[in-house]
Backbone as a ProteinNet text record, in pm:
[ID]
protein_1_A
[PRIMARY]
MTNQKPTHETALAFHALHIPGRPLVLPNAWDTASARLVEEAGAAAVATTSAGLAWDLGTADGDRLDRDRALGALARVAAAVRVPVSADIESGYAKDAAGVGDTIRAVLAAGAVGVNIEDALYEGEGDDGEGVGDGDGGRGPLRPVAEQAERIAAARAAADAAGVPLFINARIDTVLRGAGGVEETLERAAAFLAAGADGIFVPGAVDPGTVKSLVAGVEGPLNVLVGPGAPSVAELAALGVARISTGSSIAQAAHAVVRRAARELLSAGTYDSLTGGLDYAELNTLLGGAR
[TERTIARY]
9028.8	8962.2	8834.2	8734	8610.6	8536.6	8504.6	8422	8500.6	8540.1	8618.8	8539.5	8468.3	8379.9	8235.6	8151.4	8029.3	7946.4	7869.4	7773.6	7623.5	7553.3	7410.9	7349.1	7367	7309	7339	7462.9	7494.4	7428.4	7429.9	7350.3	7196	7135.1	6980.4	6967	7063.9	7072.4	7062.1	7137.3	7145.5	7020.7	6969.3	6833.5	6732.3	6745.7	6648.5	6644.2	6750.2	6772.6	6685.7	6644.4	6574.4	6418	6389.2	6233.8	6176.2	6076.2	6010.7	5945.1	5986.3	5944.7	6030.2	6124.2	6232.1	6365.7	6407.2	6512.9	6661.4	6717.6	6866.2	6931.4	7017.7	7079.3	7238.7	7281.3	7431.7	7509	7597.5	7696.2	7821.9	7818	7909.4	8055.2	8118.2	8271.6	8367.1	8481.4	8570.7	8706.3	8744	8859.3	8835	8942.9	8925.9	8902.5	8960.4	8944	8801	8754.6	8602.1	8506.5	8548.8	8453.7	8447.8	8556.7	8562.2	8486.6	8501.9	8438.2	8285.9	8249.8	8098.7	8045.3	8119.6	8086.1	8061.6	8167.2	8187.7	8068.6	8012.3	7910.3	7772.2	7768.1	7650	7581.7	7652.6	7573.1	7542.2	7436.1	7403.4	7489.8	7535.3	7618.3	7685.6	7807.3	7884	7874.2	7845.5	7855.3	7947.1	8011	8122.7	8068.4	8139.7	8106.1	8193.8	8152.5	8255.4	8334.8	8265	8340.1	8456.7	8423	8518.1	8627.5	8582.3	8703.5	8788.6	8729	8812.1	8897.9	8856.9	8938.2	9061.4	9017.4	9121.5	9227.6	9185.4	9312.1	9356.6	9335.7	9383.8	9326.8	9191.3	9120.2	8986.8	8947.9	8830.9	8714.4	8593.6	8489.4	8407.3	8328.8	8257.1	8330.1	8324.6	8373.4	8516	8587.3	8740.1	8832.1	8776.4	8869.1	8841.7	8982.9	8969.9	8926.6	8878.4	8812.4	8902	9031.3	9117.2	9153.1	9180.8	9191.7	9077.8	8958.8	8826.1	8813.6	8821.4	8792	8903.3	9025	9115.9	9095.5	9046.7	8998.1	8882.7	8784.6	8666.1	8703.4	8791.2	8829.4	8892.1	8957.8	9025.5	8923.4	8809.5	8710.5	8634.8	8601.4	8533.3	8594.9	8730.8	8820.4	8818.4	8796.3	8802.9	8699.8	8568.5	8450.5	8376.7	8298.7	8201.6	8072.6	8023.6	7886.5	7897.1	7787	7763.5	7807.3	7868.7	7932.3	7867	7827.1	7776.4	7869.9	7886.3	7984.1	7912.1	7970.7	7929.9	8009.7	7966.7	8068.2	8040.3	7976.2	7940.1	7872.8	7910.2	7834.5	7865	7966.7	7993.3	8123.8	8212.8	8348.6	8372.6	8275.2	8283.5	8222.7	8275.5	8211.2	8075.3	8060.2	7934.5	7866.5	7767	7706	7779.1	7866.1	7934.4	8051.4	8110.7	8213.9	8148.3	8003.3	7946.8	7950.4	7926.1	7916.7	8046.9	8148.6	8288	8314.6	8269.2	8288.1	8206.9	8093.1	8014.2	8079.4	8133.7	8219.3	8338.9	8393.4	8522.4	8458.2	8332	8284.2	8261.9	8192.3	8171.4	8299.2	8406	8542.3	8594.9	8568.3	8615.3	8538	8427.6	8352.2	8223.6	8173.6	8042.8	7932	7826.7	7690.5	7575.4	7629.1	7528	7621.7	7550.7	7621.6	7520.4	7555.6	7503.2	7552.8	7448.6	7481.1	7414	7488.1	7407.6	7378.4	7299.4	7273.4	7317.8	7393	7450.7	7561.5	7587.5	7697.9	7777.6	7908	8004.8	8098.7	8148.5	8225	8357.1	8407.4	8548.6	8530.2	8417.3	8427.2	8486.5	8550.4	8630.7	8613.5	8707.3	8698.6	8737.9	8778.2	8811.2	8710.3	8596	8471.9	8440.2	8526.2	8512.5	8416.8	8325.4	8218.3	8197.3	8087	8060	7997.6	8063.5	8033.5	7893.8	7852	7726.4	7705.9	7822.4	7819.6	7834.7	7844.3	7879.5	7758.2	7745.6	7640.1	7507.6	7496.4	7382	7320.8	7396.9	7345.3	7322.6	7222.9	7190.4	7266.5	7229	7310.4	7297.3	7183.1	7165.7	7159.5	7204.1	7200.7	7051.9	7039.6	6899.6	6850	6735	6668.3	6705.7	6684.6	6733.5	6869	6966.5	7091.8	7135.2	7068.7	7109.6	7026.6	6909.1	6833.1	6924	7003.6	7091.7	7212.8	7260.7	7376.4	7346.4	7212.4	7160.6	7136.7	7077.5	7050.4	7180.4	7283.7	7411.6	7465.1	7455.8	7488.4	7407.8	7282.9	7198.1	7255.2	7278.8	7300.9	7434.6	7524.5	7655.8	7641.8	7579.2	7556	7469.1	7375.1	7295.2	7386.7	7454.2	7555.5	7640.8	7674.3	7777	7698.6	7574.9	7483.5	7470.2	7503.4	7476.6	7380.3	7273.5	7158.5	7206.2	7295.5	7365.3	7236.8	7242.2	7144.8	7183.4	7118.6	7158.3	7048	7123.6	7052.2	7073.7	6964.4	6959.6	6972.9	7075.4	7067.3	7005.5	6923.5	6855.3	6886.9	6966.7	6995.9	6909.3	6780.5	6688	6694.5	6662.5	6636.7	6766.9	6885	7006.9	7055	7038.1	7082.6	6969.5	6865.2	6758.2	6715.9	6721.9	6691.2	6556.1	6453.4	6335.4	6265.7	6141.1	6078.6	6026.4	5933.6	5864.5	5840.6	5757	5709.4	5832.4	5931.8	6055.5	6127.6	6135.1	6207.9	6139.7	6003.5	5931.7	5922.3	5935.1	5944.5	6085.8	6189.8	6326	6326	6272.5	6261.2	6188.5	6077.3	6002.7	6089.6	6160.4	6246	6364.2	6417.4	6532.5	6517.3	6400.2	6337.4	6312.9	6244.6	6209.9	6353.8	6455.2	6582.3	6659	6626.9	6691.8	6728.3	6718.8	6743	6658.4	6709.9	6633.3	6586.2	6639.3	6617.3	6631	6575.6	6591.1	6662.5	6754.7	6823.9	6802.4	6744.7	6714.3	6783.1	6905.4	6973.5	6918	6924.7	6851.3	6712.8	6640.9	6498.9	6502.3	6474.7	6449.6	6327.3	6261.1	6137.6	6020.6	5967.6	5883.4	5764.9	5705.5	5600.6	5663.1	5792.8	5852.8	5887.3	5941.8	5970.2	5842.9	5751.9	5624.9	5561.9	5587.9	5532.1	5605.1	5761.8	5843.6	5824.1	5783.1	5767.7	5640.5	5542.7	5414.7	5424.2	5515.3	5513.2	5618.1	5729.6	5833.8	5811.4	5802.2	5775.2	5892.8	5952.8	6077.2	6132.6	6232.4	6279.7	6331.9	6297	6353.7	6459.9	6572.7	6709.7	6698.1	6718.1	6753.6	6873	6923.9	7052.2	7023.4	7097.6	7083.5	7208.6	7197.3	7293.5	7245.4	7322.4	7262.4	7139.2	7039.3	6917.8	6813.8	6847.8	6749.5	6678.5	6547.2	6468.4	6546	6498.6	6563.7	6530.3	6607.5	6592.9	6453.4	6404.5	6258.4	6154.9	6181.8	6078.8	6069.9	6187.4	6216.1	6138.4	6154.9	6097.3	5944.4	5892.9	5769.1	5692.4	5772.1	5745.1	5752.1	5810.5	5808.5	5949.8	6058.3	6187.1	6242.1	6318.3	6377.7	6525.1	6591.9	6733.3	6782.2	6865.6	6908.5	7066	7118.5	7256.2	7305.5	7449.7	7520.9	7590.6	7631.2	7705.6	7849.5	7881.4	8021.5	8012.6	7902.5	7912.8	7999.9	8001.3	8111.8	8237.4	8277.1	8421	8454.5	8354.1	8365	8402.9	8318.7	8336.4	8469.1	8498	8628	8746.4	8749.3	8845.1	8843.9	8735.4	8722.5	8787.7	8794.9	8870.1	9014.3	9058.8	9201.9	9238.2	9172.6	9203.1	9186.1	9103.1	9077.7	9190.1	9236.6	9350.1	9488.2	9497.4	9621.2	9636.2	9532.9	9530.2	9549.9	9487.2	9499.6	9651.2	9706.4	9834.9	9934.5	9925.8	10022.9	10006	9892.8	9858.5	9864.1	9775	9779.5	9882.1	9917.4	9998.2	9946.3	9809	9730.7	9670	9594.4	9548.5	9410.2	9337.4	9194.7	9119.7	9135.4	9061	9065.9	9170.6	9211.8	9117.2	9053.3	8969.1	8858.7	8849.7	8756	8788.2	8915.2	8951.7	8944	8952.7	8956.4	9067.2	9042.9	9152.7	9258	9381.4	9490	9469.2	9460.4	9472.6	9341.1	9214	9105.6	9109.8	9170.9	9181	9281.2	9383.4	9490.2	9434.8	9357.4	9308.1	9202.7	9111.1	8995.8	9061.7	9159.8	9199.8	9325.5	9381.2	9501.8	9480.4	9353.6	9327.1	9281	9310.9	9276.4	9104.1	9061	8899.1	8882
7700.3	7829.8	7841.9	7881.7	7895.3	8032.3	8059.9	8195.4	8307.3	8357.9	8461.8	8596.4	8634.3	8736.6	8686.6	8731.1	8676.4	8704.6	8628.5	8647.1	8667.1	8731.2	8765.4	8631.3	8538.2	8390	8326.8	8342.7	8293.4	8361.7	8486.1	8569.4	8525.1	8524	8463.1	8328.8	8240.3	8108.8	8124.1	8204.9	8210.8	8258.6	8362.5	8422.2	8310.8	8222.6	8122.4	8006.1	8008.2	7907.4	7954.7	8077	8121.1	8094.9	7974.9	7946.3	7919.3	7991.6	7981.9	7832.8	7780	7640.9	7527.5	7570.8	7477	7556.5	7583.4	7695.1	7648	7757.5	7753.2	7722.7	7623.2	7558	7603.6	7692.5	7744.5	7707.4	7588.8	7585.7	7685.9	7805	7911.2	7871.5	7901.9	7885.8	8008	7992.3	8107	8118.6	8006.9	7999.2	7890.3	7867.7	7786.3	7634	7598.3	7449.4	7430.6	7522.8	7505.9	7513.6	7612.7	7642	7498.3	7448.9	7337.7	7207.4	7199.1	7094.1	7112.5	7234.6	7267.9	7225.3	7261.8	7223.8	7077.8	7008.7	6856.5	6802.3	6865.9	6811.4	6815.7	6889.3	6897.1	7045.7	7125.7	7267.8	7331	7400.6	7452.7	7587.3	7642.7	7764.7	7772.6	7865.4	7872.6	8029.5	8045	8173.8	8185.6	8308.2	8316.4	8376	8336.3	8408.6	8511.9	8631.5	8746.3	8721.6	8660.9	8632.8	8529.3	8406.2	8321	8361.5	8445.1	8500.7	8595.6	8676.2	8775.3	8701.1	8589.9	8525.3	8460.8	8410.9	8344.6	8440.8	8568.9	8678.9	8746	8686.2	8744.4	8876.4	8886	9014.9	8963.7	9052.3	9024	9077	9001.4	9025.9	9163.6	9214	9350	9481.2	9475.1	9582.3	9633.5	9521.5	9560.4	9513.3	9448.8	9391.7	9493.3	9533.4	9630.4	9548.7	9634.6	9577.3	9506.5	9545.2	9488.1	9339.8	9321.4	9186.1	9096.2	9144.1	9081.9	9017.8	9119.1	9082.7	9001.7	9016.5	8920.9	8776.5	8761.6	8616.3	8575.7	8666	8642.4	8577.1	8658.8	8610.9	8481.8	8447.4	8295.5	8196	8228.3	8142	8120	8242.1	8218	8137.4	8170.1	8091.7	7933.8	7894.5	7764.1	7679.4	7729.5	7644	7679	7581.4	7596.9	7655.8	7659.7	7686.8	7843.7	7911.7	8055.6	8082.9	8200.6	8255.1	8369	8372.5	8500.5	8552.1	8675.8	8734.3	8794.8	8766.7	8854.8	8984.8	9085.1	9186.9	9298.8	9243.8	9315.9	9440.9	9559	9677.7	9737.9	9680.7	9728.7	9762.3	9772	9799.2	9944.6	10020.9	10161.9	10271.7	10389.3	10485.3	10528.2	10536.9	10606.3	10528.1	10571.4	10491.7	10494.5	10601.9	10585	10473.1	10471.4	10370.1	10226.6	10198.2	10081.4	10056.1	10136.6	10115	10058.8	10128.9	10074.6	9940.9	9908.7	9779.3	9671.7	9700.9	9612	9582.6	9699.9	9666.3	9574.2	9579.4	9511.6	9347	9335.4	9229.2	9135.5	9202.6	9159.8	9110.7	9183.8	9155.9	9029.7	9017.1	8906	8768.6	8790.7	8668	8629.4	8726	8682.7	8729.9	8660.4	8714.3	8729.9	8744.6	8784.7	8850.9	8921.7	8988.6	8985.5	8994	9033.5	9175.9	9261.9	9399.4	9410.1	9431.3	9443.5	9592.8	9608.7	9749.5	9773.1	9679.6	9715.1	9820.5	9884.5	9980.7	9907.3	9939.4	9899.8	9988.5	9961.2	10059.4	10076	10189.6	10227.5	10241.1	10262	10272.5	10424.9	10427.5	10550.9	10567.8	10661.5	10729.8	10635.2	10507.7	10405	10325.9	10347.8	10275.1	10164.6	10166.3	10078.3	10130.7	10207	10235.3	10353.4	10366.7	10485.6	10421.8	10405.1	10344.4	10373.6	10264.4	10277.7	10393.7	10448.7	10563.3	10693.4	10698.9	10822.2	10909.4	11029.9	11110.5	11052	10957.9	10895.1	10807.4	10766.7	10678.1	10537.7	10469.3	10320.2	10226.7	10101.4	9983	9960.1	10013.8	10004.1	10137.2	10143.1	10251.9	10308.7	10432.4	10485.9	10421.2	10391.7	10324.5	10405.4	10539.1	10609.2	10593.8	10605.9	10585.8	10452	10330.4	10202.8	10196.1	10249.3	10235.2	10298.9	10400.3	10471.2	10387.2	10319.3	10225.5	10111.9	10055.5	9948.1	9996.9	10109.7	10181.9	10172.5	10227.2	10228.7	10103.6	10011.6	9872.8	9824.8	9855.4	9816.9	9889.5	10017.4	10096.5	10028.3	10003.2	9964.8	9841.3	9744.6	9612.9	9627.4	9712.5	9715.1	9786.5	9893.2	9951.6	9845.1	9754.4	9635.4	9540.9	9538.8	9436.7	9304.5	9312.8	9182.9	9192.4	9116.6	9124.7	9041.6	9133.8	9077.9	9065.9	8941.7	8930.1	9006.4	9093.7	9173.4	9116.2	9073.6	9028.4	9119.2	9189.4	9295.6	9233.2	9240.3	9183	9302.4	9237	9334.6	9278.4	9357	9300.1	9336.8	9366.7	9411.2	9297.9	9177	9060.2	9029.8	9017.7	8985.6	9079.1	9209.5	9316.5	9365.9	9295.3	9349.5	9493.6	9520.1	9671.9	9677.8	9566.6	9588.3	9438.9	9423.2	9302.6	9290.3	9200.9	9194.3	9313.6	9414	9525.7	9608.9	9640.9	9715	9648.6	9494.3	9441.5	9451.6	9449.5	9445.8	9591.3	9703.9	9832.7	9836.8	9790.3	9794.6	9716.2	9614	9512.8	9588.3	9651.3	9713.9	9818.5	9901.8	10016.2	9974.8	9854.5	9786.4	9724.8	9669	9604	9712	9827.8	9925.9	10002.9	9992.2	10049.2	9966.2	9829.5	9763.6	9624.1	9577	9453.8	9337.1	9215.4	9113.3	9030.9	9023.6	8922	8992.4	8941.5	8995.1	8882.2	8907.3	8814.4	8867.4	8792.6	8829.1	8736.8	8740	8640.7	8671	8564.5	8565.8	8515.3	8524.8	8484.8	8341.5	8252.2	8116.6	8063.2	8134.7	8093	8078.4	7975.9	7935.9	8053.2	8096.6	8208.4	8336.6	8363.8	8484.1	8470.5	8352.2	8323.8	8322.2	8278.2	8257.7	8405.6	8501.2	8630.3	8716.4	8681.2	8744.3	8686.8	8566.3	8522.6	8574.4	8610	8656.6	8805.5	8866.6	9017.7	9063.4	8988.4	9034	8998.4	9097.9	9083.7	9044.9	8922.8	8892.1	8771.8	8704.1	8572.5	8591.3	8517.9	8526.3	8439.5	8490.4	8403.9	8409.7	8303.7	8295.2	8216.3	8239.4	8178.7	8070.7	7964.9	7846.3	7796.3	7718.6	7666.3	7563.6	7513	7420.6	7463	7405.7	7440.5	7491.6	7539.7	7602.3	7470.2	7526.1	7436	7365.6	7237.4	7180.5	7253	7215.5	7272.2	7224.4	7113.5	7084	7162.7	7184.5	7271.6	7410.9	7463.9	7607.5	7608.9	7501.4	7501	7515.4	7432.2	7424.5	7553.8	7648	7781.1	7884.9	7859.1	7926.9	7992.6	7968.1	8019.2	7987.1	8069.7	8067.2	8047.3	8091	8063.5	8047.3	7941.7	7910.4	7914.4	7976.6	7993.5	7953.7	7896.6	7860.6	7971.8	8077.7	8185.1	8133.1	8176.9	8135.2	8008.7	7942.9	7813	7698.5	7675.6	7577.2	7623	7745	7791.5	7772.7	7794.3	7783.3	7633.4	7554.5	7395.6	7369.5	7411	7367.3	7410.5	7533.7	7600	7518.4	7487.4	7399.3	7282.9	7207.8	7075.3	7125.5	7221.3	7258	7286.1	7367.8	7397.5	7257.1	7194.4	7074	6960.8	6945	6858.5	6921.2	7043.8	7106	7090.7	7108.5	7104	6949.7	6853.6	6723.5	6677.5	6714	6676.9	6727.9	6849.8	6928.3	6904.6	6837	6811.8	6680.2	6589.2	6445.2	6359	6435.6	6357	6265.6	6261.3	6163.7	6239.3	6151.1	6206.1	6184.4	6142.4	6098.9	6210	6335.5	6442.1	6454.4	6368.4	6363.5	6254.9	6172.4	6056.5	6118.1	6052.8	6104.5	6203.9	6235	6329.1	6275.7	6368.1	6317.9	6258.3	6182.6	6105.1	6186	6177.4	6255.8	6274.2	6149.5	6130.5	6193.3	6181.1	6231.4	6392.3	6454	6581.5	6634.3	6579.5	6635.7	6628.8	6525.7	6515.8	6637.1	6633.7	6724.9	6890.6	6929	7054.2	7087.9	6997.8	7010.8	7019.3	6967.8	6969.8	7116.3	7117.4	7252.4	7245.1	7356	7372.6	7432.4
6904	6925.5	6849.7	6893.2	6820.6	6840	6954.1	6995.2	6955.4	6860.3	6823.8	6839.1	6730.1	6724.4	6720.4	6812.7	6813.5	6694.4	6648.5	6530.9	6580.2	6494.1	6502.5	6538.9	6469.6	6479.6	6613.2	6644.4	6786.4	6906.4	6887.2	6991.3	6994.1	6876.8	6862.6	6926.4	6900.2	6949.2	7116.5	7150.6	7303.4	7349.2	7304.3	7340.3	7342	7246.5	7230.9	7348.7	7427.6	7525	7651.7	7653.2	7762	7750.8	7810	7793.6	7928.2	7956.7	8101	8114.7	8209.3	8232.1	8169.1	8092	8041.2	8045.3	8164	8179.1	8135	8088.3	8072.6	8184.6	8202.6	8342	8325.5	8400.6	8389.5	8507.1	8526.9	8617.6	8576.2	8650.7	8611.6	8619.4	8523	8509.8	8537.4	8573	8601.6	8531.1	8457.2	8381.8	8255.1	8183.8	8075.8	8125.5	8238.8	8247.2	8302.6	8371.4	8433.2	8317.1	8217.6	8122	8023.1	7991.5	7906.6	7984	8109.2	8180.6	8197.3	8201.8	8208.3	8078.3	7975.1	7826.7	7813.8	7858.5	7823.2	7922.9	8042.2	8105.2	8016	7924.4	7845.3	7856.6	7903.3	7920.9	7793.2	7747.3	7638.2	7602.4	7722.5	7714.1	7849.8	7839.7	7952.7	7999	8127.6	8189	8280.1	8285.8	8389	8525.6	8634	8780.5	8790.8	8819	8851	8976.1	9065.9	9189.3	9163.2	9103.5	9061.1	8981	8889.2	8798.9	8868.6	8947.3	9032.9	9125.4	9199.1	9288.3	9212.6	9086.9	9015.6	8977.5	8961.7	8913.5	9046.3	9161.4	9282.2	9335.3	9291	9328.2	9406.9	9499.9	9581.6	9485.9	9498	9415.4	9481.4	9382.4	9435.6	9364.9	9232.8	9131	9169.4	9205	9242	9115.2	9031.8	8920.5	8812.8	8756.9	8636.5	8508.4	8419.7	8286.8	8203.1	8199.2	8098.9	8155	8277.9	8329.1	8324.4	8345.3	8350.6	8206	8119.6	7970.7	7909.8	7952.7	7899	7936.1	8077	8130.9	8040.5	8024.5	7941.6	7789.2	7727.8	7594.2	7608.7	7700.8	7700.9	7730.3	7810.6	7832.1	7690.8	7621.5	7500.3	7407.4	7387.4	7295.1	7327.1	7447.1	7480.2	7472.2	7431.9	7415.1	7288.1	7243.3	7120.6	7148.1	7279.4	7287.7	7329.3	7317	7340.1	7488	7508.8	7645.7	7676.9	7815.8	7878.8	7978.3	7992.2	8086.8	8192.5	8323.6	8442.2	8427.7	8408.6	8405.5	8535	8638.5	8766.1	8726.3	8761.7	8714.6	8583.6	8516.9	8382.6	8369.8	8490	8484.4	8427.8	8491.7	8432.2	8536.7	8535.7	8626	8571.7	8447.4	8391.5	8270.9	8228.7	8116.6	7991.8	7952.6	7843.7	7843.1	7966.9	7988.9	7983.3	8032	8017.9	7861.2	7791.7	7632.1	7583.5	7634.4	7594.4	7648.7	7780.3	7820.5	7722.2	7684.6	7593	7458.3	7404.9	7283.6	7306.8	7419.2	7445.1	7488.2	7535.6	7568.2	7436	7331.3	7214.2	7136.9	7151.4	7090.1	7171.4	7295.2	7363.4	7316.4	7252.3	7221.6	7286.5	7376.9	7440.5	7374.4	7402.5	7336.1	7439.6	7568.3	7688.1	7794	7875.1	7987.3	8111.6	8224.8	8336	8369.5	8428.1	8466.2	8589.7	8699.6	8836.3	8877.2	8951.9	9003.5	9152.2	9202.2	9337.1	9337.7	9446.6	9482.9	9585.6	9570	9670.6	9718.1	9839.1	9922.9	9858.2	9852.5	9796.3	9647.6	9577.6	9442.7	9405.2	9288.6	9254.9	9111	9078.2	8951.3	8839.2	8863.4	8759.9	8725.7	8784.6	8757.1	8875.7	8977.8	9088.6	9183.9	9128.4	9232.2	9301	9351.4	9455.6	9577.9	9687.2	9791.8	9856.8	9946.8	10000.2	10087	10154.2	10239.3	10179.1	10037.1	9951.8	9952.2	10021.1	10009.4	10046.8	10140.3	10178.6	10060.1	9951.6	9858.5	9903.1	9877.1	9939.3	9856.3	9906.7	9845.4	9702.9	9631.2	9497	9415.8	9304.5	9218	9188.5	9178.3	9166.7	9019.6	9022.9	8886.5	8767.6	8742.6	8651.5	8591.3	8706.9	8675.9	8603.9	8666.4	8619.6	8492.8	8460.1	8324.4	8211.6	8263.7	8157.9	8127.3	8231.7	8199.1	8117.3	8149.4	8056.5	7909.5	7900.4	7777.5	7699.3	7737.8	7688.1	7656.7	7721.3	7678.4	7554.2	7553.7	7463.6	7310.8	7328.5	7199.4	7162.2	7247.3	7192.4	7130	7168	7102.9	6991.2	6989.5	6863	6739.9	6794.3	6687.4	6637.2	6710.3	6658.5	6575.4	6568	6486.4	6578.5	6689.2	6769.7	6875.3	6866.4	6949.6	7102.7	7175	7290.7	7391.8	7473.7	7572.7	7696	7731.2	7854.3	7968.1	8075.5	8188.5	8297.3	8330.8	8425.9	8573.8	8648.8	8779.5	8879.7	8951.6	9060.3	9193.8	9286.5	9429.6	9525.7	9504.1	9610.6	9714.3	9684.6	9772.3	9826.7	9767	9818.1	9914.1	9894.1	9982.9	10087	10080.1	10171.5	10151.2	10016.6	9982.8	9912.8	9936.5	9874.5	9855.5	9841.3	9815.4	9680.7	9650	9517.3	9438.1	9510.5	9454.6	9395.4	9485.5	9455.9	9327.4	9351.6	9230.6	9101.7	9101.4	8965.4	8924.2	9007.2	8945.2	8886.5	8938.2	8869.6	8756	8764.3	8637.7	8516.1	8549.7	8436	8372.7	8456.8	8404	8316.3	8380.6	8318.3	8177.4	8181.6	8050.4	7942.8	7988.4	7906.6	7843.9	7922.2	7880.2	7793	7768.2	7697.9	7718.1	7854.4	7900.5	7849.8	7826.3	7781.5	7886.4	8006.2	8103.8	8235.8	8351.7	8473.9	8569.7	8652.3	8741	8877.1	8962.6	9103.5	9199.1	9232	9322.9	9455.9	9536.2	9666	9669.3	9549.2	9539.4	9504.7	9609.5	9581.6	9650.2	9741.6	9809.2	9695.8	9680.5	9580.5	9555.7	9654	9663.6	9607.8	9624.3	9583	9423.9	9399.1	9255	9181.8	9216.1	9151.5	9120.5	9220.3	9193.7	9100.4	9112.8	9016	8877.9	8852.8	8723.7	8668.6	8736.4	8698.6	8664.4	8749.8	8733.3	8646.1	8603.2	8513.8	8374.8	8286.9	8146.7	8064.8	8119.3	8041.8	8118	8057.1	8106.5	8261	8366.8	8495.7	8527.1	8575.9	8617.1	8770	8841.8	8969.7	8992.8	9125.2	9172.2	9251.9	9246.8	9318.9	9381.4	9490.8	9564.5	9658.5	9751.1	9857.8	9922.7	9936.1	9996.8	9905.8	9783.2	9690.5	9637.1	9582.7	9521.7	9392.1	9350.4	9243.9	9110.6	9019	8877.7	8837.7	8865.1	8823	8889.6	9026.6	9099.7	9036.5	9005.4	8966	8821.8	8732.2	8607.8	8614.2	8702.1	8711.5	8759.2	8818	8861.9	8753.1	8622.9	8528.2	8502.9	8588.7	8566.3	8436.8	8373.3	8235.3	8231.4	8366.1	8355.7	8508	8514.9	8656.2	8659.4	8750.6	8765.6	8897.4	8904.7	9021.1	9082	9006.1	9061	9106.6	9218.4	9257.9	9330.9	9350.8	9420.2	9392.6	9258.8	9213.4	9239.2	9223	9248.2	9398.2	9474.7	9629.5	9667.5	9602.3	9626.4	9590.3	9472.6	9414.1	9502.3	9546.8	9642.7	9768.3	9826.9	9936.1	9952.9	9824	9809.2	9822	9752.8	9778.2	9925	9983.4	10129.3	10224.8	10190.7	10268.7	10229.1	10101.7	10088.8	10138.8	10126.8	10182.2	10316.3	10393.5	10553	10594.7	10518.2	10560.3	10524.3	10414.6	10390.7	10479.6	10530.7	10604.2	10754.6	10784.5	10935.1	10959.2	10889.3	10914.6	10817.8	10724.1	10622.8	10551.2	10537.9	10462.9	10337.5	10239.6	10111.5	10088.9	10194.1	10155.8	10085.7	10111.9	10050.7	9902.4	9851.1	9698.5	9637.1	9705.9	9665.2	9570	9453.8	9364	9257.9	9244.4	9156.2	9006.2	8930.8	8778	8734.8	8632.8	8583	8501.1	8529.6	8465	8325.9	8256.9	8103	8061.9	8115	8077.2	8074.8	8187.9	8188.4	8088.2	8081.5	7982.1	7846.5	7807.4	7659.2	7655.5	7742.8	7744.6	7739.3	7803.1	7837.6	7753.2	7689.3	7621.5	7472.8	7430.7	7279.8	7224	7114.2	7044.8	7022.9	7014.5	6993	6853.6
[MASK]
+++++++++++++++++++++++++++++++++++++++++++++++++++++++++++++++++++++++++++++++++++++++++++++++++++++++++++++++++++++++++++++++++++++++++++++++++++++++++++++++++++++++++++++++++++++++++++++++++++++++++++++++++++++++++++++++++++++++++++++++++++++++++++++++++++++++++++++++++++++++++++++++++++

């Protein structure tokens, strides 16, 4: 176990990995095994995927996972690797800004030096912080800018009070949810950076023209989400992107192997889907050793 309580130096080192044109590349993990495999592959940091983590804990993604279970899983991931860890904490696992501050204190205690905080709203959110739905009082798919800025400011204040320069990555779902284009995204980005965010994450933005406009307009490191069909890391780096994430894509691919192998075994009675699996002894050594 290594990442116990995050240090000022570790957090600064994580900040320094966000370089426009030489991006931090994050194959997102969801449990200790995937985190160690990502680290072993050479990743400079490990970032969790909220969807993959929620699925691993038997919960749907979208602000349905409670804070304690999410942060318990985060602590296990952070303890499993030597590199800095960033946590996808959805919208903060809290109903209000004060609750987001509480979540940040728990994130730091779990060993992370970065967080993603999103501005999306979900159906069925309730008093335990699992949201205010899209249809609640006519509210749209995203939190109002001022409300989200207040939540980011609370996260910044909590981290600063703890003496850790936590990297706050403000996720903006304008493109992903069809709630706005470049102009609306840049307006939100400016407000969130002013509130204390360090970087901006715009999932759904992979068109080179859109990415180029966002890089030019965001006064901070830009993070994009990639998967099949997206431009390559080299192409995105050339556009000035500073951080590249896979989100839940690797977890989805891993779970596809499970379903494909199970269906083949139960229907055809064959095992071809298992070809290419990692060596047992290699995995046992990598995942069974102390860190």
